[in-house]
Short mmCIF file of C-alpha atoms in Angstrom, two decimals:
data_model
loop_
_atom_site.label_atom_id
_atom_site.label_comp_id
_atom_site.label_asym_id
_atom_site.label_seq_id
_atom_site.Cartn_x
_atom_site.Cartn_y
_atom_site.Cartn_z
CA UNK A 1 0.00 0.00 0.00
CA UNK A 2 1.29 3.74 -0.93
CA UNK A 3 0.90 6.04 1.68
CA UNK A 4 2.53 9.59 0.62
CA UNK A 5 2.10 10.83 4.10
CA UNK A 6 2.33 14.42 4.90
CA UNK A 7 3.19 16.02 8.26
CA UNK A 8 1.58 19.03 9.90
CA UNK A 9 3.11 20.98 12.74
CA UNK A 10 1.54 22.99 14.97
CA UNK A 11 3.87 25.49 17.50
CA UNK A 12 3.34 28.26 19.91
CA UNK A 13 6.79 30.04 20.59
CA UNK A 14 8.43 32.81 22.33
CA UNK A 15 8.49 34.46 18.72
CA UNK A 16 4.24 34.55 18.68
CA UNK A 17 3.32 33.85 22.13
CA UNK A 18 3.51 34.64 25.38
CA UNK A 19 4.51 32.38 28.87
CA UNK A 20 0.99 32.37 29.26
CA UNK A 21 -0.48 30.81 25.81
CA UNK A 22 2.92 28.66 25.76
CA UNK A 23 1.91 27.50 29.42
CA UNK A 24 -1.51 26.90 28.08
CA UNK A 25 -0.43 24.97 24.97
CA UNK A 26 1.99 22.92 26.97
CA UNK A 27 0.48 19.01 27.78
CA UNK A 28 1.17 17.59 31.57
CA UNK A 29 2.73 14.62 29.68
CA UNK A 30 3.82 14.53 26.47
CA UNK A 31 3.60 11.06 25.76
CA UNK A 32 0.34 11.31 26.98
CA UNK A 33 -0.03 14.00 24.09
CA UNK A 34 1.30 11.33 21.61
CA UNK A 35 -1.22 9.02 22.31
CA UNK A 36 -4.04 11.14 22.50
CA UNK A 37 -2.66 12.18 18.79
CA UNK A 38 -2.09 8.90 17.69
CA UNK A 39 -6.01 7.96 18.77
CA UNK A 40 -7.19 10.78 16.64
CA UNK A 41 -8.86 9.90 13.20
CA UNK A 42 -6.12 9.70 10.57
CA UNK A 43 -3.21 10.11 12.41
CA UNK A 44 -0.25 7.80 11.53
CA UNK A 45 2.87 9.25 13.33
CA UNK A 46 2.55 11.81 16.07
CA UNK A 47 5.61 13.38 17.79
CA UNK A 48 5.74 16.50 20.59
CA UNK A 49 8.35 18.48 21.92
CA UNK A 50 7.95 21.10 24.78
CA UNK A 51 10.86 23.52 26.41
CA UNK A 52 10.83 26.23 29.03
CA UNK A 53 9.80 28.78 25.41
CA UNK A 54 7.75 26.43 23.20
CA UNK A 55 5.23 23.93 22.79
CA UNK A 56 5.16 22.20 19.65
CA UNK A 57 3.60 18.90 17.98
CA UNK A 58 3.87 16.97 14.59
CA UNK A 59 1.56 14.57 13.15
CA UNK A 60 1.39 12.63 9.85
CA UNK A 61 -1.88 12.14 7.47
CA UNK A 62 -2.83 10.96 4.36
CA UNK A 63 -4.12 14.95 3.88
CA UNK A 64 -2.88 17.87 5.35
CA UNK A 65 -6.35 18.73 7.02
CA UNK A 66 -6.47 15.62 8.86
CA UNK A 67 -3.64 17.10 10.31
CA UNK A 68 -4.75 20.32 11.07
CA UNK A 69 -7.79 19.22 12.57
CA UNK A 70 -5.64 16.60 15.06
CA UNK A 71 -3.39 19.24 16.33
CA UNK A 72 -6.60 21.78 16.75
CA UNK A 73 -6.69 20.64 20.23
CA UNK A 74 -3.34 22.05 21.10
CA UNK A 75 -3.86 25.51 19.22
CA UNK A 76 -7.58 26.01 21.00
CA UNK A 77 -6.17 27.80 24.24
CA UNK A 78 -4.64 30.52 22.57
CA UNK A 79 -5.57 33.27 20.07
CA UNK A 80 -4.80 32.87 16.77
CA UNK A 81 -1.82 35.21 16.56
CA UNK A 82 -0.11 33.48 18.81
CA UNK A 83 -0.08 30.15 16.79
CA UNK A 84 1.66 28.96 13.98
CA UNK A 85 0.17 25.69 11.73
CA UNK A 86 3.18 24.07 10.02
CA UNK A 87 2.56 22.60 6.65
CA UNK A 88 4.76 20.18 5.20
CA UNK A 89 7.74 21.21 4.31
CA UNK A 90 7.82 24.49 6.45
CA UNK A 91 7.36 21.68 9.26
CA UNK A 92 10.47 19.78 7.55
CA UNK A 93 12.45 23.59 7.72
CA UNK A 94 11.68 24.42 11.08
CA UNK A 95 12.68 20.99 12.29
CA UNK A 96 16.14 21.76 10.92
CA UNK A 97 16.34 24.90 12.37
CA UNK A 98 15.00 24.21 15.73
CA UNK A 99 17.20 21.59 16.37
CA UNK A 100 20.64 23.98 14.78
CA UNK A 101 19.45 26.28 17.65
CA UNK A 102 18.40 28.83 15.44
CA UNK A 103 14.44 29.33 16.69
CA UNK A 104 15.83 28.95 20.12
CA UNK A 105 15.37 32.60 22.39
CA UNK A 106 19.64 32.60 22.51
CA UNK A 107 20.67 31.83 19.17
CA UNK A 108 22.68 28.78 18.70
CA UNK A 109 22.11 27.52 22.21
CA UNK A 110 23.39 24.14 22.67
CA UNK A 111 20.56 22.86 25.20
CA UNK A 112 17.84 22.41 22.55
CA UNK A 113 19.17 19.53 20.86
CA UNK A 114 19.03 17.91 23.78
CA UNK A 115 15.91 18.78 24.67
CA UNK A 116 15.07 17.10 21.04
CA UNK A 117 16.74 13.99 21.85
CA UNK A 118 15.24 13.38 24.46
CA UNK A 119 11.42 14.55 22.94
CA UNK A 120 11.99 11.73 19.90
CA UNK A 121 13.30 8.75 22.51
CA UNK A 122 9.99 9.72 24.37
CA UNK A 123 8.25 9.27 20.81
CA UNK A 124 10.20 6.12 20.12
CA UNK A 125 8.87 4.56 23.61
CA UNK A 126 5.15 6.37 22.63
CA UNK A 127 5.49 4.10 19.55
CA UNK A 128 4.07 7.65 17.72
CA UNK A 129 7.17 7.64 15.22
CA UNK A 130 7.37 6.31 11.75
CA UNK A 131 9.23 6.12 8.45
CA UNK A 132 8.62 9.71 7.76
CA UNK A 133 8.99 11.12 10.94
CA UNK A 134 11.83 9.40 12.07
CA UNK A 135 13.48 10.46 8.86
CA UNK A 136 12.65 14.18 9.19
CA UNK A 137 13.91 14.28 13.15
CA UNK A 138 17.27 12.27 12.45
CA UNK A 139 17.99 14.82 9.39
CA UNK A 140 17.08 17.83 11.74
CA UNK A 141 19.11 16.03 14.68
CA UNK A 142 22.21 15.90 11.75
CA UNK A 143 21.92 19.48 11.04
CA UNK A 144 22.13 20.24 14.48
CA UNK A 145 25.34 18.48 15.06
CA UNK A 146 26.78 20.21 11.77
CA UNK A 147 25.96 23.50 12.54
CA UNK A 148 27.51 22.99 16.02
CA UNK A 149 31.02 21.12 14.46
CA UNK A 150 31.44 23.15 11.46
CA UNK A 151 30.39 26.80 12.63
CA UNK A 152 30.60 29.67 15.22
CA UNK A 153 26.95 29.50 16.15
CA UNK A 154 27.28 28.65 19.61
CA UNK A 155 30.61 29.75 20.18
CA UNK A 156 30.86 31.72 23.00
CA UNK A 157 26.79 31.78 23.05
CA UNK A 158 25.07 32.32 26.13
CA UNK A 159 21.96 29.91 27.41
CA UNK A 160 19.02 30.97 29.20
CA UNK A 161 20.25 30.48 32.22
CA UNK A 162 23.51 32.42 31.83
CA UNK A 163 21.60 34.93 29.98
CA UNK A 164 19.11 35.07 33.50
CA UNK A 165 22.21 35.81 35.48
CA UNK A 166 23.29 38.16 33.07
CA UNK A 167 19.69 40.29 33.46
CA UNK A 168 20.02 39.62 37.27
CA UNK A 169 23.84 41.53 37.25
CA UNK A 170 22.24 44.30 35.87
CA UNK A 171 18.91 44.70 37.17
CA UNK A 172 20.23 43.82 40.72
CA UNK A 173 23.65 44.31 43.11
CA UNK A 174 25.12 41.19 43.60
CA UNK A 175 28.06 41.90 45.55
CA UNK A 176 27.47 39.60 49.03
CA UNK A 177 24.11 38.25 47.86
CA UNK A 178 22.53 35.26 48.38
CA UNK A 179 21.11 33.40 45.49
CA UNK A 180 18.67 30.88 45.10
CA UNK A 181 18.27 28.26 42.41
CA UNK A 182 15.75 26.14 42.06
CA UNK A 183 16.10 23.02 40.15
CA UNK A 184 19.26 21.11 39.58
CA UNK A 185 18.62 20.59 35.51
CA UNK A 186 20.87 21.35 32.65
CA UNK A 187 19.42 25.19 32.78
CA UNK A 188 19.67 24.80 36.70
CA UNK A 189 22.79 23.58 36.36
CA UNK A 190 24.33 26.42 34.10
CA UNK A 191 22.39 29.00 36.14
CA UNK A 192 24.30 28.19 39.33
CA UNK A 193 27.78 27.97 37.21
CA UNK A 194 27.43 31.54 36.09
CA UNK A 195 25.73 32.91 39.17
CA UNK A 196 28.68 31.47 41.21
CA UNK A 197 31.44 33.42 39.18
CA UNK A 198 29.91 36.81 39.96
CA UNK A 199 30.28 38.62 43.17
CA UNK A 200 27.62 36.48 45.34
CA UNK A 201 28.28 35.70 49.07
CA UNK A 202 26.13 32.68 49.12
CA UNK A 203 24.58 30.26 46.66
CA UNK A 204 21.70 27.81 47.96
CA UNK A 205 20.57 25.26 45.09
CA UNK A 206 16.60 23.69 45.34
CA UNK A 207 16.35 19.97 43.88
CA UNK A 208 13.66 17.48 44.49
CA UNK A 209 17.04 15.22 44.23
CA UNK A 210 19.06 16.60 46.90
CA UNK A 211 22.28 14.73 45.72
CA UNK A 212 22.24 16.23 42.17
CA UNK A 213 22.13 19.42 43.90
CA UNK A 214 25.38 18.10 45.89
CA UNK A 215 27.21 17.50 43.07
CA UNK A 216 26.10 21.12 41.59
CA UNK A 217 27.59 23.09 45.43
CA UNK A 218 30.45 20.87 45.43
CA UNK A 219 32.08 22.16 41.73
CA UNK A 220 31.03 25.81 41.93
CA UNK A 221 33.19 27.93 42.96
CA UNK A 222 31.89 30.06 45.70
CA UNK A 223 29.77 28.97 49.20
CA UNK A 224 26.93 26.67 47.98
CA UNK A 225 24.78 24.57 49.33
CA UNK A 226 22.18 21.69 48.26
CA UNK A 227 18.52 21.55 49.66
CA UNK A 228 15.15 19.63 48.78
CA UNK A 229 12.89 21.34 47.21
CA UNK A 230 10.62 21.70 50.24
CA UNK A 231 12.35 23.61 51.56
CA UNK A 232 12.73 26.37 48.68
CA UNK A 233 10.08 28.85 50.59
CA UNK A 234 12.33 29.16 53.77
CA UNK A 235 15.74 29.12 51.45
CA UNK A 236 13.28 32.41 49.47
CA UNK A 237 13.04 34.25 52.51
CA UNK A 238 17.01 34.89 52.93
CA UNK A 239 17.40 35.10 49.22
CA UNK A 240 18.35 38.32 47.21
CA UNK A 241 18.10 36.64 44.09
CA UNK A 242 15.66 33.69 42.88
CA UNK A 243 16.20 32.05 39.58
CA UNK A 244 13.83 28.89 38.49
CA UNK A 245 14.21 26.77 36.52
CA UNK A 246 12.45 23.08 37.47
CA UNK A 247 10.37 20.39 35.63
CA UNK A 248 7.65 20.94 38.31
CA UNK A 249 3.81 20.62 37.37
CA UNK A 250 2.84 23.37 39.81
CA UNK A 251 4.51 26.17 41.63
CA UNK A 252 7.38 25.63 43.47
CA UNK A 253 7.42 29.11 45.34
CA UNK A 254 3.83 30.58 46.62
CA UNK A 255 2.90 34.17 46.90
CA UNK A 256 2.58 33.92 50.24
CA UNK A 257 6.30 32.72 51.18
CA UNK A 258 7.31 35.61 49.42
CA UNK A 259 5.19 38.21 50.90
CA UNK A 260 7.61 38.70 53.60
CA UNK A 261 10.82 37.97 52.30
CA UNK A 262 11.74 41.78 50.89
CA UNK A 263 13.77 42.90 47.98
CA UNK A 264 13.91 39.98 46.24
CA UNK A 265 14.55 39.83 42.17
CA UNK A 266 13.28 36.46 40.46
CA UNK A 267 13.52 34.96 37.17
CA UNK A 268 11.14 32.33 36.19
CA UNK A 269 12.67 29.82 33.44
CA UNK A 270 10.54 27.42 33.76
CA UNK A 271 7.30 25.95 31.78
CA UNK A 272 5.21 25.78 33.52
CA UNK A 273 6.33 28.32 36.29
CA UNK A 274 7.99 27.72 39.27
CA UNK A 275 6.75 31.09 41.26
CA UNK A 276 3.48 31.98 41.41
CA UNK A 277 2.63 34.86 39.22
CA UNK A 278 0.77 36.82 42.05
CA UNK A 279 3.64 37.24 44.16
CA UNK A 280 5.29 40.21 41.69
CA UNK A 281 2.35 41.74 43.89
CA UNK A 282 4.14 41.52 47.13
CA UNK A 283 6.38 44.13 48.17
CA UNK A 284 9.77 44.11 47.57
CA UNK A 285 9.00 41.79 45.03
CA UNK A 286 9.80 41.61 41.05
CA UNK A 287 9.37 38.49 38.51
CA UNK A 288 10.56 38.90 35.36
CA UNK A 289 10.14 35.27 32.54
CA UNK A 290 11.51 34.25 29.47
CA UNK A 291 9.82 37.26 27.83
CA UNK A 292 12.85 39.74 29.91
CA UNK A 293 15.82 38.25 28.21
CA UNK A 294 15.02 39.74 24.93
CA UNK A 295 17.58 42.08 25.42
CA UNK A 296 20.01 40.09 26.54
CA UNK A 297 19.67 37.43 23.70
CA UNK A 298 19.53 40.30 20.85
CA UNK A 299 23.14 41.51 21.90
CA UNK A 300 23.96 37.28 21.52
CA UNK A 301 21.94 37.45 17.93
CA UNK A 302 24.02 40.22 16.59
CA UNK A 303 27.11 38.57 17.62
CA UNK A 304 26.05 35.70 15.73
CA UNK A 305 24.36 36.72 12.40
CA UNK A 306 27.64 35.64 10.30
CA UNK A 307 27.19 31.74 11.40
CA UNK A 308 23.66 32.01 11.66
CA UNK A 309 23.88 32.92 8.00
CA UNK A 310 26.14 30.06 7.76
CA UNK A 311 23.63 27.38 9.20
CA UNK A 312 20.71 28.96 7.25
CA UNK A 313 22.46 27.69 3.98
CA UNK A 314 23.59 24.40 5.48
CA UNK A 315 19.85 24.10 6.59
CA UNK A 316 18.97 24.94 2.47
CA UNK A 317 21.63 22.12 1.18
CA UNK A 318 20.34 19.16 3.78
CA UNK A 319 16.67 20.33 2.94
CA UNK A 320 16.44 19.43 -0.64
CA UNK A 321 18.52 16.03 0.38
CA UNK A 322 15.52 14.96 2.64
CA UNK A 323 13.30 15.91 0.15
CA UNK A 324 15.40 13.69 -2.48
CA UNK A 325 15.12 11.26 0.37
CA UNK A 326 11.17 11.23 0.52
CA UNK A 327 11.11 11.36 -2.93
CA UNK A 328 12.59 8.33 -3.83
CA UNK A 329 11.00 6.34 -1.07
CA UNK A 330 7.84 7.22 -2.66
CA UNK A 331 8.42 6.14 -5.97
CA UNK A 332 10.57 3.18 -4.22
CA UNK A 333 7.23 2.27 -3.19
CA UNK A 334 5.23 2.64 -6.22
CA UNK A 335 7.60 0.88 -7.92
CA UNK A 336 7.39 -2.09 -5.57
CA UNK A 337 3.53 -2.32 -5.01
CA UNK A 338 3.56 -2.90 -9.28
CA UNK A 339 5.70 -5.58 -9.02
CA UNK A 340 3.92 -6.74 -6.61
CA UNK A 341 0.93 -6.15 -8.18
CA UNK A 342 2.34 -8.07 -11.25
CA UNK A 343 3.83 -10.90 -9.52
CA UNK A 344 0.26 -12.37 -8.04
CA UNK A 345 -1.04 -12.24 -12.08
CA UNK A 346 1.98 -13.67 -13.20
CA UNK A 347 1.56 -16.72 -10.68
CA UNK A 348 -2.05 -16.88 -10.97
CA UNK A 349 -1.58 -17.39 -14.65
CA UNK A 350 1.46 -19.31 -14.42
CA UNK A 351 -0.35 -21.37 -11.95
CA UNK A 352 -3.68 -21.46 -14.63
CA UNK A 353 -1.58 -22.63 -17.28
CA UNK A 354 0.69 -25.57 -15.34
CA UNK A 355 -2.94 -26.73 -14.30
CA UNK A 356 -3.91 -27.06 -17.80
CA UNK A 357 -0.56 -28.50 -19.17
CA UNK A 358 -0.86 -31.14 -16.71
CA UNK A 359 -4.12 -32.45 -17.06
CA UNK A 360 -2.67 -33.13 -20.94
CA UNK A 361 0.07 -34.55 -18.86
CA UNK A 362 2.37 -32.82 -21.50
CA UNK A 363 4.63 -31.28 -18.90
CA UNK A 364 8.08 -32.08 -17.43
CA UNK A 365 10.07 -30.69 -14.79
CA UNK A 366 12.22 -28.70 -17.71
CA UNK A 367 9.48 -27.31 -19.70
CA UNK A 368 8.18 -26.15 -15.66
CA UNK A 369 11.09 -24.29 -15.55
CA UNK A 370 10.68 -22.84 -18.73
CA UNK A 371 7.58 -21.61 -18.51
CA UNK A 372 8.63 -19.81 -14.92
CA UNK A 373 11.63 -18.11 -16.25
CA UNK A 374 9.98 -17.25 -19.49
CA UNK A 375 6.53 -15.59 -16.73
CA UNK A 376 9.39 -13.78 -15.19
CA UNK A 377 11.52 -12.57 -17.72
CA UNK A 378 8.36 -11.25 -19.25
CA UNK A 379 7.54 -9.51 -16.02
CA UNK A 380 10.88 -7.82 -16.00
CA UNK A 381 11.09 -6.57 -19.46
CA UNK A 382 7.42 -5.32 -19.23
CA UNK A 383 8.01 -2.88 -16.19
CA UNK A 384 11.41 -2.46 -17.09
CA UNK A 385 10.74 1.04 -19.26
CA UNK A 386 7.74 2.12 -16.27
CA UNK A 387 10.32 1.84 -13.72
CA UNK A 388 12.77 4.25 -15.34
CA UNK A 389 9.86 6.72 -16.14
CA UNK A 390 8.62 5.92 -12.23
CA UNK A 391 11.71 6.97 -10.97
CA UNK A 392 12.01 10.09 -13.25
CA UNK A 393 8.87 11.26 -12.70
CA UNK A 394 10.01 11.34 -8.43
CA UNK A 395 12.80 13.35 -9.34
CA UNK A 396 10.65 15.53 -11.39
CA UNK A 397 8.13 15.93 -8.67
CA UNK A 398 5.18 14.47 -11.54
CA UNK A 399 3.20 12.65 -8.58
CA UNK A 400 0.32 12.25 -11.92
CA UNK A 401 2.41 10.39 -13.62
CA UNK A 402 3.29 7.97 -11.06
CA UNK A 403 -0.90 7.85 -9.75
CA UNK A 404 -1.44 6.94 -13.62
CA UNK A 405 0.68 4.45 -13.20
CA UNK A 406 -0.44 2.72 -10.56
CA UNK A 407 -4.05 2.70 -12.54
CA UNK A 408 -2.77 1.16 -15.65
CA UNK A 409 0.07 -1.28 -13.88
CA UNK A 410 -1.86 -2.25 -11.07
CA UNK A 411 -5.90 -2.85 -11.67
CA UNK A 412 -6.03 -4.63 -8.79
CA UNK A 413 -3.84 -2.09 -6.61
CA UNK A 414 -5.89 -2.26 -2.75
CA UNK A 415 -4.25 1.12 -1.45
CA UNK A 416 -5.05 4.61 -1.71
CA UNK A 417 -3.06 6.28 -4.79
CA UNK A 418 -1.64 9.77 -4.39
CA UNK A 419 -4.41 12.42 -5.31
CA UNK A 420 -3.62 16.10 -6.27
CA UNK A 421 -5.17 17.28 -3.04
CA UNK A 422 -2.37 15.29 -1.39
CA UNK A 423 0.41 16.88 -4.14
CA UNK A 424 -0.77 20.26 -3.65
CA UNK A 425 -0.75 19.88 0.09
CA UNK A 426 3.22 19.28 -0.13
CA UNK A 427 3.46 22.34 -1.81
CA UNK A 428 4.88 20.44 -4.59
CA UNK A 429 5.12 23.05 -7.44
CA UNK A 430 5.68 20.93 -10.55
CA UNK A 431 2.41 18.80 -9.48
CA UNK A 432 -0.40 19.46 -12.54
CA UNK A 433 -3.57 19.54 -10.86
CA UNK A 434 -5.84 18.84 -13.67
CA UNK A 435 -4.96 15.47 -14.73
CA UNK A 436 -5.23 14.08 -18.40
CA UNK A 437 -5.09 10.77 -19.99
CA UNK A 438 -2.01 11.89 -21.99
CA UNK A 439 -0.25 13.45 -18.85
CA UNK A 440 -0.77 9.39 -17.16
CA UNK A 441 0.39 7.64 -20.14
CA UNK A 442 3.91 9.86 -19.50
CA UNK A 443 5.23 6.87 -17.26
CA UNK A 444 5.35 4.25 -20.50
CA UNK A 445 5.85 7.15 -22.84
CA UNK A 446 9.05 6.10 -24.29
CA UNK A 447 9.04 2.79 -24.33
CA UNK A 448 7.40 0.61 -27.42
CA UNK A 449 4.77 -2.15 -26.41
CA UNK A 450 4.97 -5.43 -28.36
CA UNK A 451 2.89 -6.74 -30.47
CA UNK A 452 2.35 -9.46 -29.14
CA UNK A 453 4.17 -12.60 -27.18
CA UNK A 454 7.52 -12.79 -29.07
CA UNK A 455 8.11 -15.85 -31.52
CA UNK A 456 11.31 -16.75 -29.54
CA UNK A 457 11.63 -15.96 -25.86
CA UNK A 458 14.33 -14.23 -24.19
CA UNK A 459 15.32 -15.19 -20.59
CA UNK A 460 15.67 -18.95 -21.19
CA UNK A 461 17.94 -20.62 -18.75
CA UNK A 462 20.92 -21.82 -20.39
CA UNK A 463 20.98 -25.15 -22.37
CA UNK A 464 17.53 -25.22 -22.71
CA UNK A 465 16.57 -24.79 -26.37
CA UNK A 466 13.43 -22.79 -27.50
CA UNK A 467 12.59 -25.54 -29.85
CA UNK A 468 11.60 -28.10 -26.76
CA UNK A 469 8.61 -25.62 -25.42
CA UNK A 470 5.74 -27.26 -26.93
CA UNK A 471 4.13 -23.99 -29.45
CA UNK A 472 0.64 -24.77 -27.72
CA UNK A 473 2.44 -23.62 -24.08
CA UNK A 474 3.13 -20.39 -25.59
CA UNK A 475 0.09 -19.79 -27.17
CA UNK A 476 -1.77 -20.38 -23.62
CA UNK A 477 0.24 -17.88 -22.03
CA UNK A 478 -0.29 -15.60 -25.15
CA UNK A 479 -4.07 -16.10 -24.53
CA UNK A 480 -4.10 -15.30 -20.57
#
């Protein structure tokens, strides 16, 4: 069966959204998400990803509104400008360039690929990846790893949490403070390494595992200290600073055990939030998200436009090879379902006419073979000119051709054949929409068709003379 398969994205970023409508698009579990995908009406492959700055999901569908109306679920919380539906291969681009770090808030930060890694093993186990997903990560995966290896794009690039500190030294004196981090993460983890090399007295870091916040205090070098997470509201009331950045469900920090703790600056990394909102209504009091480090992570942009420009045309050259790749799958698989296709009449008919040899019992174990090689030969040299114009009309992006085809090749084909709806949803330009019997016949266009069964068949297996196949054997198969 020939399934052309087209993916659909849906995201909600820090470029279109806020923490709110990302919070709100954001799934409790995401491979709970996958499934609930995967259930949905149409949906062959499903995949999520969701960071501290965007919520995304992929599915794959025979049509691109199948799609669309799968991932409505995840776009219904938030307004429509805050949104972005992915078709096909704008999915396929954005894939590439989320995982090169270039949709990330700091350019060319090295923690989203990660984060990607770890989103497609939670696929893998969530069973919601397939042939064309799993090729579309692993190329965007690859890109990743180039642009890191052969540019500048995250040299000397600062993360979000670095880029938190870096807000916090400027909003904020830090000379003898006391800082708090909560979570001991990868963005934990670099928060407390660059908090620790500026002029703080004290560092206190929050974990739900204390001794991964150990391990954190011990390397660091300034006075730091590990404590469970429960004990984050006491640890906020002695803090200057508060930066958070856990994978908690619900907040870590309530307003409350703030509301006495003074001037205290927070960051919130995480997604959802660590601090509850209402506290930037205590006294003393400020919380700044994501949505404050624009500054910071413009000044990291501009520093990088010359690699980013670099990746951007890496991202155009590995692009048109995955399409190449999808291209030739899909005639790979045309081409197989018609031999397939011709296979079960050649054995049906080989099988008719050994039945009817036999009962003349005519037949021995030579002329058997005969017969078979001359059924397959037959086969080969038959589709031997569609398979050429099959594979040309991939490369040429004629999807008509190839659904002609299928129709003339394969009467008794049981799959669904690519449609124009399904070409025009892949953007594909060279697609013609209005489909003609001349435009179908393209695939066997330059090849002749014989007459009729040749006087002298080719293909014989050797020693075996044409002369010994009895003339009423090859006027059967002639007939069928």
């Amino acid at each position: 069966m020939i399934r052309n398969g087209v993916i659909t994205g849906v995201r909600v970023a820090h470029d279109t959204a806020t923490v709110d409508e990302i919070e709100a698009a954001s799934a409790d579990d995401i491979s709970a998400r996958i499934a609930d995908l995967l259930a949905t009406p149409g949906v062959r492959e499903a995949f999520a990803i969701q960071t501290c700055n965007r919520a995304e999901a992929y599915v794959v569908t025979d049509r691109a509104d199948q799609g669309r109306d799968a991932l409505a679920q995840i776009a219904d919380p938030v307004r429509s400008g805050g949104v972005v539906t992915m078709p096909h291969e704008e999915g396929l681009r954005h894939l590439m360039r989320l995982a090169a770090g270039l949709e990330s808030l700091v350019l060319g930060e090295d923690q989203i690929i990660g984060q990607l890694k770890d989103a497609i093993e939670i696929a893998r186990r969530a069973e919601g990846l397939g042939p064309i997903l799993e090729d579309a990560l692993m190329k965007a995966v690859h890109v990743g790893e180039r642009a890191r290896t052969e540019t500048a794009i995250n040299e000397g690039v600062v993360s979000l949490g670095s880029a938190a500190v870096t807000l916090a030294d400027r909003e904020t004196d830090l000379d003898g403070a006391t800082a708090l981090i909560l979570g001991a993460g990868e963005m934990g983890t670099i928060a407390a390494e660059a908090i620790a090399e500026t002029a703080i007295d004290r560092l206190l870091i929050a974990n739900r595992t204390i001794p991964h916040a150990t391990h954190i205090a011990d390397t660091v070098p300034t006075d730091a200290s590990a404590i469970g997470l429960s004990a984050a509201g006491a640890a906020a009331q002695r803090a200057d600073v508060v930066i958070a950045a856990t994978g908690s469900p619900d907040h870590v920090l309530a307003a409350e055990e703030l509301a006495s703790a003074g001037e205290t600056f927070c960051i919130d990394l995480a997604q959802p939030r660590d601090i509850d909102p209402a506290a930037d209504a205590e006294t003393g009091v400020t919380i700044h998200d994501i949505d404050a480090l624009e500054t910071i992570t413009a000044e990291t942009h501009a520093r990088r436009e010359d690699a980013a420009a670099e990746v951007e045309a890496m991202i155009d050259e590995e692009f048109e090879r995955l399409l190449a790749l999808f291209k030739r799958k899909r005639a790979d698989a045309a081409i197989s379902t018609m031999y397939e296709s011709a296979e079960r009449v050649k054995d049906r008919e080989v099988g008719t006419a050994m039945a009817k040899l036999d009962a003349n019992a005519e037949l021995t174990e030579t002329h058997r073979e005969v017969i078979e090689s001359l059924a397959d030969s037959l086969v080969s040299q038959l589709l031997a000119a569609p398979t050429k114009s099959l594979r040309e009309a991939a490369a040429e992006d004629d999807w008509t051709t190839i659904q002609t085809a299928m129709q003339l090749f394969n009467p008794e084909f049981d799959g669904p054949v690519p449609t124009d709806d399904a070409v025009d949803e892949l953007d594909v330009d060279n697609a013609d929409t209005e489909t003609s019997d001349n435009d179908g016949m393209a695939a066997g266009s330059d090849s002749e068709t014989p007459a009729g069964p040749p006087e002298s068949p080719a293909g014989l297996p050797d020693g075996v003379d044409p002369e010994e196949i009895p003339q009423h054997v090859l006027e059967q198969l002639s007939d069928n």
